[in-house]
mmCIF file of C-alpha atoms in Angstrom:
data_model
loop_
_atom_site.group_PDB
_atom_site.id
_atom_site.type_symbol
_atom_site.label_atom_id
_atom_site.label_comp_id
_atom_site.label_asym_id
_atom_site.label_seq_id
_atom_site.Cartn_x
_atom_site.Cartn_y
_atom_site.Cartn_z
ATOM 1 C CA UNK A 2 55.992 146.112 208.373
ATOM 2 C CA UNK A 3 53.985 147.457 205.516
ATOM 3 C CA UNK A 4 51.518 150.200 206.360
ATOM 4 C CA UNK A 5 48.388 150.942 204.360
ATOM 5 C CA UNK A 6 46.238 153.774 205.685
ATOM 6 C CA UNK A 7 45.498 153.274 209.390
ATOM 7 C CA UNK A 8 45.784 149.485 209.258
ATOM 8 C CA UNK A 9 49.105 147.679 209.566
ATOM 9 C CA UNK A 10 49.865 144.199 208.431
ATOM 10 C CA UNK A 11 53.193 142.411 208.678
ATOM 11 C CA UNK A 12 54.704 141.066 205.498
ATOM 12 C CA UNK A 13 57.897 139.197 206.173
ATOM 13 C CA UNK A 14 60.553 138.486 203.612
ATOM 14 C CA UNK A 15 63.655 136.653 204.747
ATOM 15 C CA UNK A 16 66.902 137.008 202.820
ATOM 16 C CA UNK A 17 69.954 134.810 203.443
ATOM 17 C CA UNK A 18 73.294 136.231 202.379
ATOM 18 C CA UNK A 19 76.633 134.488 202.075
ATOM 19 C CA UNK A 20 79.141 134.240 204.886
ATOM 20 C CA UNK A 21 81.132 137.437 205.328
ATOM 21 C CA UNK A 22 78.635 139.619 203.433
ATOM 22 C CA UNK A 23 77.556 142.793 205.194
ATOM 23 C CA UNK A 24 74.932 144.098 202.766
ATOM 24 C CA UNK A 25 72.186 142.988 200.407
ATOM 25 C CA UNK A 26 69.746 144.671 197.999
ATOM 26 C CA UNK A 27 66.012 144.513 198.665
ATOM 27 C CA UNK A 28 63.958 145.189 195.546
ATOM 28 C CA UNK A 29 60.350 145.937 194.605
ATOM 29 C CA UNK A 30 59.669 148.297 197.496
ATOM 30 C CA UNK A 31 56.636 150.583 197.191
ATOM 31 C CA UNK A 32 57.077 154.360 197.460
ATOM 32 C CA UNK A 33 55.625 155.785 200.675
ATOM 33 C CA UNK A 34 55.324 152.423 202.456
ATOM 34 C CA UNK A 35 57.144 151.925 205.773
ATOM 35 C CA UNK A 36 59.458 148.925 205.896
ATOM 36 C CA UNK A 37 61.301 147.620 208.969
ATOM 37 C CA UNK A 38 64.576 145.734 208.599
ATOM 38 C CA UNK A 39 66.182 143.472 211.184
ATOM 39 C CA UNK A 40 69.341 141.346 211.030
ATOM 40 C CA UNK A 41 70.633 138.295 212.840
ATOM 41 C CA UNK A 42 73.736 136.162 212.433
ATOM 42 C CA UNK A 43 73.654 132.385 212.125
ATOM 43 C CA UNK A 44 76.491 129.954 212.768
ATOM 44 C CA UNK A 45 76.901 126.292 213.785
ATOM 45 C CA UNK A 46 75.536 127.083 217.238
ATOM 46 C CA UNK A 47 72.326 128.523 215.752
ATOM 47 C CA UNK A 48 70.747 131.924 215.208
ATOM 48 C CA UNK A 49 71.727 134.931 217.293
ATOM 49 C CA UNK A 50 69.419 137.644 218.557
ATOM 50 C CA UNK A 51 67.635 139.848 216.026
ATOM 51 C CA UNK A 52 68.756 143.461 215.849
ATOM 52 C CA UNK A 53 66.383 146.274 216.702
ATOM 53 C CA UNK A 54 64.207 147.139 213.676
ATOM 54 C CA UNK A 55 65.322 149.974 211.416
ATOM 55 C CA UNK A 56 62.520 151.749 209.528
ATOM 56 C CA UNK A 57 62.843 152.868 205.911
ATOM 57 C CA UNK A 58 60.319 154.689 203.697
ATOM 58 C CA UNK A 59 61.240 154.814 199.988
ATOM 59 C CA UNK A 60 60.624 158.317 198.601
ATOM 60 C CA UNK A 61 61.322 157.529 194.953
ATOM 61 C CA UNK A 62 60.547 154.673 192.607
ATOM 62 C CA UNK A 63 59.632 153.658 189.079
ATOM 63 C CA UNK A 64 56.557 155.391 187.653
ATOM 64 C CA UNK A 65 53.127 154.256 188.766
ATOM 65 C CA UNK A 66 51.148 152.164 186.297
ATOM 66 C CA UNK A 67 49.172 154.281 183.839
ATOM 67 C CA UNK A 68 45.427 153.739 183.708
ATOM 68 C CA UNK A 69 43.927 152.119 180.626
ATOM 69 C CA UNK A 70 44.364 154.363 177.564
ATOM 70 C CA UNK A 71 41.347 155.724 175.713
ATOM 71 C CA UNK A 72 41.056 154.898 172.013
ATOM 72 C CA UNK A 73 38.864 156.664 169.492
ATOM 73 C CA UNK A 74 38.578 156.987 165.753
ATOM 74 C CA UNK A 75 36.762 159.685 163.816
ATOM 75 C CA UNK A 76 38.607 159.029 160.547
ATOM 76 C CA UNK A 77 38.659 155.548 158.975
ATOM 77 C CA UNK A 78 42.068 153.962 159.418
ATOM 78 C CA UNK A 79 43.253 156.420 162.100
ATOM 79 C CA UNK A 80 43.165 155.648 165.828
ATOM 80 C CA UNK A 81 43.736 158.332 168.453
ATOM 81 C CA UNK A 82 45.371 157.138 171.692
ATOM 82 C CA UNK A 83 44.984 159.174 174.911
ATOM 83 C CA UNK A 84 46.206 158.395 178.429
ATOM 84 C CA UNK A 85 46.704 160.083 181.773
ATOM 85 C CA UNK A 86 50.142 161.342 182.749
ATOM 86 C CA UNK A 87 52.012 158.905 184.967
ATOM 87 C CA UNK A 88 52.944 159.635 188.566
ATOM 88 C CA UNK A 89 56.752 159.549 188.445
ATOM 89 C CA UNK A 90 56.971 158.491 192.123
ATOM 90 C CA UNK A 91 59.328 161.311 193.059
ATOM 91 C CA UNK A 92 61.283 161.358 189.786
ATOM 92 C CA UNK A 93 60.184 163.029 186.530
ATOM 93 C CA UNK A 94 58.858 160.729 183.810
ATOM 94 C CA UNK A 95 61.483 160.642 181.054
ATOM 95 C CA UNK A 96 59.318 159.064 178.350
ATOM 96 C CA UNK A 97 56.172 157.186 177.489
ATOM 97 C CA UNK A 98 56.123 153.973 175.500
ATOM 98 C CA UNK A 99 53.082 153.024 173.407
ATOM 99 C CA UNK A 100 52.700 149.550 171.901
ATOM 100 C CA UNK A 101 49.979 148.007 169.721
ATOM 101 C CA UNK A 102 49.110 144.578 168.407
ATOM 102 C CA UNK A 103 46.246 142.865 166.617
ATOM 103 C CA UNK A 104 43.661 140.699 168.378
ATOM 104 C CA UNK A 105 42.461 140.396 171.999
ATOM 105 C CA UNK A 106 45.761 138.967 173.268
ATOM 106 C CA UNK A 107 48.452 139.895 170.731
ATOM 107 C CA UNK A 108 51.198 137.337 170.225
ATOM 108 C CA UNK A 109 53.549 140.223 169.498
ATOM 109 C CA UNK A 110 53.568 143.949 170.201
ATOM 110 C CA UNK A 111 54.907 146.728 167.976
ATOM 111 C CA UNK A 112 56.337 149.850 169.569
ATOM 112 C CA UNK A 113 54.486 152.843 168.146
ATOM 113 C CA UNK A 114 56.041 155.635 170.145
ATOM 114 C CA UNK A 115 58.804 156.316 172.662
ATOM 115 C CA UNK A 116 59.347 159.900 173.725
ATOM 116 C CA UNK A 117 59.212 162.624 176.352
ATOM 117 C CA UNK A 118 56.355 164.636 174.929
ATOM 118 C CA UNK A 119 53.126 164.502 176.868
ATOM 119 C CA UNK A 120 51.296 166.184 174.015
ATOM 120 C CA UNK A 121 51.675 163.948 171.012
ATOM 121 C CA UNK A 122 49.592 164.834 168.031
ATOM 122 C CA UNK A 123 51.356 163.307 165.097
ATOM 123 C CA UNK A 124 51.413 160.179 162.990
ATOM 124 C CA UNK A 125 53.967 157.630 164.108
ATOM 125 C CA UNK A 126 55.966 155.831 161.439
ATOM 126 C CA UNK A 127 56.252 152.256 162.652
ATOM 127 C CA UNK A 128 58.276 149.816 160.711
ATOM 128 C CA UNK A 129 60.042 146.629 161.642
ATOM 129 C CA UNK A 130 63.819 146.321 161.878
ATOM 130 C CA UNK A 131 64.069 145.894 158.086
ATOM 131 C CA UNK A 132 62.032 149.056 157.451
ATOM 132 C CA UNK A 133 58.927 147.239 156.175
ATOM 133 C CA UNK A 134 55.459 148.555 157.098
ATOM 134 C CA UNK A 135 53.765 146.296 159.658
ATOM 135 C CA UNK A 136 50.251 145.327 158.533
ATOM 136 C CA UNK A 137 47.433 143.386 160.179
ATOM 137 C CA UNK A 138 47.369 139.647 159.515
ATOM 138 C CA UNK A 139 43.806 138.980 158.212
ATOM 139 C CA UNK A 140 43.293 135.988 160.531
ATOM 140 C CA UNK A 141 43.509 138.253 163.617
ATOM 141 C CA UNK A 142 40.384 140.265 162.777
ATOM 142 C CA UNK A 143 39.906 144.005 163.147
ATOM 143 C CA UNK A 144 40.558 144.379 166.872
ATOM 144 C CA UNK A 145 43.526 146.640 167.681
ATOM 145 C CA UNK A 146 45.044 146.333 171.186
ATOM 146 C CA UNK A 147 47.047 149.208 172.708
ATOM 147 C CA UNK A 148 49.022 149.533 175.960
ATOM 148 C CA UNK A 149 51.152 152.304 177.507
ATOM 149 C CA UNK A 150 54.042 152.430 180.010
ATOM 150 C CA UNK A 151 56.151 155.223 181.501
ATOM 151 C CA UNK A 152 59.888 155.318 182.210
ATOM 152 C CA UNK A 153 61.937 157.369 184.652
ATOM 153 C CA UNK A 154 65.584 157.067 185.684
ATOM 154 C CA UNK A 155 64.789 154.115 187.986
ATOM 155 C CA UNK A 156 62.961 151.968 185.436
ATOM 156 C CA UNK A 157 59.790 151.283 183.471
ATOM 157 C CA UNK A 158 56.306 151.043 184.964
ATOM 158 C CA UNK A 159 54.065 148.044 184.517
ATOM 159 C CA UNK A 160 52.062 148.140 181.277
ATOM 160 C CA UNK A 161 48.652 149.769 181.470
ATOM 161 C CA UNK A 162 45.564 147.659 181.071
ATOM 162 C CA UNK A 163 45.100 146.892 177.387
ATOM 163 C CA UNK A 164 42.542 148.972 175.493
ATOM 164 C CA UNK A 165 40.889 147.670 172.330
ATOM 165 C CA UNK A 166 39.169 149.255 169.368
ATOM 166 C CA UNK A 167 37.394 147.625 166.430
ATOM 167 C CA UNK A 168 38.941 149.119 163.328
ATOM 168 C CA UNK A 169 35.885 148.278 161.224
ATOM 169 C CA UNK A 170 34.954 145.647 158.728
ATOM 170 C CA UNK A 171 35.622 147.372 155.422
ATOM 171 C CA UNK A 172 37.983 145.850 152.897
ATOM 172 C CA UNK A 173 40.370 148.766 153.540
ATOM 173 C CA UNK A 174 41.012 147.525 157.096
ATOM 174 C CA UNK A 175 43.287 144.753 155.859
ATOM 175 C CA UNK A 176 45.611 147.464 154.588
ATOM 176 C CA UNK A 177 45.761 149.573 157.772
ATOM 177 C CA UNK A 178 49.313 149.697 159.014
ATOM 178 C CA UNK A 179 50.637 151.021 162.282
ATOM 179 C CA UNK A 180 52.060 154.118 160.590
ATOM 180 C CA UNK A 181 48.474 155.378 160.274
ATOM 181 C CA UNK A 182 47.928 155.424 164.041
ATOM 182 C CA UNK A 183 47.910 158.918 165.487
ATOM 183 C CA UNK A 184 48.776 159.640 169.107
ATOM 184 C CA UNK A 185 46.652 162.203 170.913
ATOM 185 C CA UNK A 186 47.595 164.418 173.846
ATOM 186 C CA UNK A 187 48.091 162.928 177.311
ATOM 187 C CA UNK A 188 45.119 163.641 179.594
ATOM 188 C CA UNK A 189 44.862 164.208 183.344
ATOM 189 C CA UNK A 190 47.479 165.186 185.848
ATOM 190 C CA UNK A 191 50.511 163.347 187.142
ATOM 191 C CA UNK A 192 53.503 163.940 189.317
#
């Protein structure tokens, strides 16, 4: 059973394990949700009786998804990225990951930042594996897309909703590279 507030709704997931197995892993459980597990054996004669349900409430999990980051620019060619701290779901957030790409739906994303700091006020040097500065392909326009995720010891959250900012229409925009993007401090409270 999965409980949400005062209302309950059953969500059944059946898992078949191989003969002789006495355990299995159930993944993608939500923190704070009550789950009930039952077991029955099956042989040539059919299915046996189901066991009594055993309740389990996960207390820890991967970080919650971060809300959409806020983007601003007060200096031409520099974008400030701000986001709320992630809820670590019972485990401290180890690091944030910020990615950017050009266009509404980037074909590829470039990692701008990966680190523990929640107050990031510096320019990030982003280069590809060969060390070359990554610049905007002119055919993608001036729209910069940014997304953020959080990681704890259990895994990485889903990516935030993508935020976009128009980097302008001056001739200098074609020469903006990701190393000119500045990360701002994290905003809000998390757990």
